[in-house]
Amino acid sequence: MKPVLQKLSKPIPPVEPNKNDRRWSQIKQNWELYLFLLPTFIYFVLFHYVPMYGVQIAFRDYTPGFGLTSSPWVGFEHFIRFFESYQFWNLIYNTFSLSALQLLITFPLPIIVALMLNQLVFKRYKKFVQTVIYAPHFISVVVLVGMVYVFFSGNGLINNFLSLIGMDEIRFLTEPTWFKPLYLGSSVWQETGWAAIIYLAALAAVNPELHEAAIVDGANKLQRVIHVDIPAILPIAMILLVLSVGNIMNIGFEKAYLLQTPLNQTSSEIIPTYVYKVGLQQAQYSFAAAIGLFNAVINLFLLWYVNRVAKRLSGNGLW
């Protein structure tokens, strides 16, 4: 009888709820937050996932008269046609080189600007500089390209100044070699100040006691920037880097198309402008959809790979 009584006297361990029950209980406790996210969820489902049904147009010989499902299935014919096109490597090179240069130039500049602004002592001057460098972001792309034409056209301000000092005219808008400097320079001028806002917000959250402790230890401003400020913004910088690399092949269409001329087309023709021309102007819908799908697959692979590398190196990533 004693062993039986001993077994009965042992406390019965509580039954732990399974993962599904815990998940539903958490949802019930925080149902307001999920309700708040519902409009965003519906938006992404309706405008980002439901239209993916039309991706099959890239594998069909689409004709508007037959419709989407009645058009003949051609498989990878449009992809092969694009790979064998004489413009394939030129498009890949122009798109990737322009995107890579923009990433290498425009990604670190906002970090440098934010670190420099964070070290300013005079608040009025700091606010003035922030306003000046933020303002170009609110200029539309069309107006920005118009300003580029005013400054860099044959009769623009730059060439008029060059003629005054006896120098030859430079054909900024017609020579292919000048397309990338104009594109990248205008991007730096327009977006650097706005992109620095995120890093300034991260720097504002740094505990002042860390700087005080560093000053006590004898650290100068540069050492405090390296050992206090940069580690504070590193997680955000890594996430933005992953997003930027994952979007590397989707460089802005509007500015490239507006800056494009028949004389600089060898350098300015990128995948988005080519898709616009063959898809809308030439009505080759399936061919344009195949090129766009190929471009999206490359971006997806780059996003996955760079996120994996960033997670291993710094421990920070999107997932």
XYZ file of C-alpha atoms in Angstrom:
319
model
C 0.000 0.000 0.000
C 2.840 2.441 0.677
C 4.174 2.527 -2.907
C 0.643 3.114 -4.170
C 0.085 5.926 -1.645
C 3.435 7.451 -2.533
C 2.474 7.468 -6.221
C -0.878 9.035 -5.436
C 0.715 11.662 -3.190
C 3.018 12.978 -5.970
C 1.793 16.272 -7.452
C 0.340 16.005 -10.921
C 2.284 18.256 -13.342
C 0.136 20.896 -15.026
C -0.828 20.247 -18.605
C 0.918 22.759 -20.850
C -1.192 24.143 -23.669
C 0.011 23.395 -27.140
C 1.416 26.045 -29.448
C -1.856 26.634 -31.287
C -3.739 27.276 -28.045
C -1.077 29.703 -26.847
C -1.079 31.482 -30.190
C -4.870 31.910 -30.162
C -4.808 33.104 -26.571
C -2.230 35.747 -27.466
C -4.372 36.843 -30.415
C -7.406 37.172 -28.153
C -5.437 39.220 -25.639
C -4.086 41.581 -28.330
C -7.003 41.604 -30.751
C -6.893 45.411 -31.032
C -3.417 45.293 -32.582
C -4.453 42.648 -35.101
C -7.536 44.678 -35.972
C -5.290 47.690 -36.504
C -3.145 45.664 -38.935
C -6.133 44.285 -40.823
C -6.375 47.107 -43.445
C -2.689 46.707 -44.306
C -3.103 42.945 -44.569
C -6.110 43.338 -46.874
C -4.195 45.840 -49.007
C -1.268 43.477 -49.548
C -3.562 40.539 -50.301
C -5.654 42.446 -52.851
C -2.936 44.443 -54.588
C 0.178 42.267 -54.199
C -0.866 38.616 -53.943
C -4.089 38.372 -55.949
C -2.479 39.982 -59.048
C 0.196 37.259 -58.949
C -2.372 35.099 -60.711
C -1.534 37.103 -63.830
C 2.129 36.005 -63.735
C 1.116 33.168 -66.059
C 1.001 35.721 -68.868
C 4.792 35.352 -69.037
C 4.336 31.697 -70.032
C 1.595 32.314 -72.603
C 1.375 33.996 -75.973
C -1.092 36.528 -74.649
C -3.610 38.090 -77.004
C -6.243 40.480 -75.592
C -8.910 38.933 -77.831
C -8.436 35.445 -76.339
C -8.000 36.584 -72.755
C -5.566 35.332 -70.142
C -6.594 31.699 -69.778
C -7.467 31.081 -73.435
C -4.153 32.336 -74.842
C -1.843 29.481 -75.942
C 0.737 28.185 -73.479
C 4.331 28.626 -74.728
C 6.360 27.787 -71.617
C 9.768 29.447 -71.419
C 9.753 30.720 -74.993
C 9.736 34.407 -74.007
C 12.522 33.892 -71.477
C 14.690 32.154 -74.071
C 13.974 34.948 -76.531
C 15.146 37.510 -73.988
C 18.280 35.529 -73.096
C 19.208 35.203 -76.779
C 18.506 38.856 -77.550
C 21.462 41.005 -78.564
C 20.391 43.547 -75.922
C 20.405 41.066 -73.031
C 23.927 41.594 -71.715
C 23.822 45.339 -72.322
C 20.592 45.602 -70.311
C 21.975 43.460 -67.487
C 25.211 45.463 -67.375
C 23.508 48.873 -67.454
C 20.937 47.926 -64.822
C 23.323 46.192 -62.446
C 26.161 48.716 -62.776
C 23.865 51.710 -62.271
C 22.163 50.054 -59.281
C 25.448 48.922 -57.745
C 27.011 52.368 -58.112
C 23.944 53.976 -56.606
C 24.097 51.555 -53.670
C 27.819 52.120 -53.102
C 27.464 55.903 -53.236
C 24.043 56.692 -51.790
C 23.977 54.097 -48.996
C 26.968 55.229 -46.876
C 26.434 58.973 -47.447
C 23.300 59.262 -45.244
C 25.171 57.492 -42.442
C 28.074 59.937 -42.714
C 25.718 62.930 -42.854
C 23.765 61.699 -39.820
C 26.952 61.156 -37.802
C 28.200 64.629 -38.704
C 24.885 66.324 -37.869
C 24.716 64.467 -34.586
C 28.017 66.045 -33.540
C 26.893 69.628 -34.177
C 26.607 71.702 -31.021
C 24.669 74.719 -32.326
C 21.052 73.572 -32.596
C 19.909 76.395 -34.879
C 22.614 75.669 -37.395
C 21.840 71.955 -37.148
C 18.135 72.552 -37.887
C 19.016 74.853 -40.780
C 21.301 72.248 -42.356
C 18.694 69.520 -41.870
C 16.027 71.616 -43.575
C 18.285 72.444 -46.508
C 19.298 68.848 -47.176
C 15.773 67.459 -46.600
C 14.068 69.875 -49.009
C 15.183 68.293 -52.340
C 13.354 65.075 -51.450
C 10.015 66.816 -51.969
C 10.870 67.800 -55.541
C 9.198 65.506 -58.066
C 11.303 63.493 -60.487
C 9.947 65.423 -63.477
C 10.920 68.758 -61.925
C 14.321 67.352 -60.949
C 15.030 66.214 -64.511
C 13.902 69.635 -65.749
C 16.467 71.223 -63.427
C 19.122 68.868 -64.796
C 18.272 70.015 -68.329
C 18.433 73.658 -67.274
C 21.887 73.218 -65.769
C 23.498 70.679 -68.103
C 21.952 71.146 -71.561
C 23.891 72.675 -74.449
C 22.634 76.150 -73.562
C 22.505 75.453 -69.823
C 24.180 77.280 -67.005
C 27.185 74.972 -66.820
C 28.055 75.219 -70.516
C 27.474 78.977 -70.514
C 29.936 79.273 -67.655
C 32.434 77.063 -69.491
C 32.165 79.240 -72.587
C 32.788 82.362 -70.491
C 36.092 80.995 -69.209
C 37.110 79.804 -72.679
C 36.488 76.082 -72.317
C 34.757 73.815 -74.827
C 31.147 72.766 -74.438
C 30.498 69.426 -72.745
C 27.574 67.389 -74.056
C 26.273 66.120 -70.730
C 22.876 64.922 -72.021
C 24.004 63.270 -75.246
C 27.267 61.504 -74.390
C 26.684 58.025 -72.863
C 29.550 58.445 -70.401
C 27.788 61.335 -68.650
C 24.473 59.563 -68.043
C 25.532 57.725 -64.873
C 27.219 60.749 -63.225
C 24.099 62.848 -63.838
C 21.793 60.122 -62.561
C 23.846 59.379 -59.455
C 24.639 63.009 -58.691
C 20.983 64.012 -58.796
C 20.094 61.026 -56.591
C 22.687 62.019 -54.007
C 21.435 65.613 -53.971
C 17.779 64.601 -53.695
C 17.777 61.633 -51.299
C 20.797 61.881 -48.968
C 19.202 64.246 -46.473
C 15.939 62.347 -46.354
C 17.634 58.965 -45.894
C 19.639 60.376 -42.986
C 16.446 60.853 -40.923
C 16.334 57.178 -39.939
C 19.914 57.215 -38.677
C 19.390 60.485 -36.814
C 16.422 58.927 -35.045
C 18.569 55.949 -34.048
C 21.336 58.251 -32.799
C 18.828 60.236 -30.755
C 17.967 57.047 -28.874
C 21.568 56.455 -27.762
C 21.918 56.635 -24.000
C 23.902 59.815 -23.110
C 25.546 57.927 -20.262
C 27.506 55.925 -22.836
C 29.076 59.114 -24.175
C 29.722 60.366 -20.662
C 31.467 57.118 -19.760
C 33.520 57.306 -22.952
C 34.544 60.896 -22.152
C 35.600 59.839 -18.666
C 37.727 57.109 -20.228
C 39.452 59.748 -22.374
C 37.769 59.049 -25.725
C 37.718 61.870 -28.254
C 34.828 62.612 -30.659
C 36.051 60.269 -33.376
C 36.477 57.416 -30.915
C 32.994 58.016 -29.513
C 31.552 57.957 -33.030
C 33.316 54.674 -33.794
C 32.610 52.879 -30.526
C 29.239 54.361 -29.470
C 27.327 55.863 -32.404
C 28.163 53.377 -35.152
C 27.232 50.262 -33.086
C 23.931 51.970 -32.250
C 22.934 52.411 -35.900
C 24.493 49.201 -37.190
C 21.328 47.016 -36.866
C 19.231 49.563 -38.789
C 21.974 49.974 -41.372
C 22.130 46.228 -41.961
C 18.361 45.965 -42.453
C 18.347 48.888 -44.901
C 21.307 47.359 -46.718
C 19.462 44.072 -47.147
C 16.404 45.892 -48.490
C 18.533 47.977 -50.846
C 20.364 44.965 -52.255
C 17.097 43.063 -52.610
C 15.806 45.919 -54.749
C 18.999 46.406 -56.713
C 17.528 45.504 -60.112
C 14.462 47.749 -59.667
C 16.241 51.044 -60.152
C 14.007 54.061 -60.726
C 12.301 54.021 -64.093
C 11.092 57.631 -64.239
C 14.427 59.420 -64.014
C 16.215 56.989 -66.330
C 13.474 57.310 -68.941
C 13.349 61.109 -68.735
C 17.135 61.474 -68.944
C 17.314 59.038 -71.850
C 18.065 60.369 -75.335
C 18.746 58.509 -78.606
C 22.437 59.390 -78.278
C 22.991 58.094 -74.727
C 20.739 55.043 -75.050
C 23.661 52.622 -74.987
C 24.266 53.627 -71.373
C 20.762 54.624 -70.246
C 18.727 51.634 -71.482
C 17.936 49.559 -68.393
C 15.470 46.743 -67.780
C 12.576 48.954 -66.511
C 12.766 51.277 -69.542
C 13.077 48.319 -71.896
C 10.032 46.628 -70.333
C 8.040 49.839 -70.764
C 8.956 50.096 -74.430
C 8.290 46.489 -75.433
C 5.288 46.087 -73.142
C 3.311 49.288 -73.593
C 4.670 50.922 -76.722
C 5.062 47.724 -78.762
C 2.226 45.751 -77.061
C 4.395 42.655 -76.438
C 2.723 41.929 -73.134
C 3.945 38.379 -72.571
C 7.520 39.225 -73.491
C 7.540 42.215 -71.136
C 5.983 40.118 -68.348
C 8.694 37.488 -68.785
C 11.430 40.113 -68.469
C 9.773 41.576 -65.379
C 9.428 38.133 -63.792
C 13.087 37.364 -64.509
C 14.026 40.661 -62.868
C 11.881 39.890 -59.818
C 13.449 36.439 -59.392
C 16.934 37.984 -59.379
C 15.853 40.478 -56.713
C 14.343 37.698 -54.612
C 17.542 35.650 -54.769
C 19.705 38.655 -53.870
C 17.399 39.521 -50.972
C 17.563 35.978 -49.584
C 21.336 35.656 -50.019
C 22.275 39.059 -48.590
C 19.924 38.582 -45.635
C 21.588 35.237 -44.923
C 25.075 36.775 -45.081
C 24.046 39.733 -42.901
C 22.499 37.395 -40.337
C 25.731 35.414 -40.096
C 28.023 38.425 -39.897
C 26.084 40.762 -37.610
C 23.150 38.750 -36.305
C 20.700 41.261 -37.794
C 18.398 40.580 -40.722
C 14.850 40.743 -41.985
C 14.014 37.223 -40.816
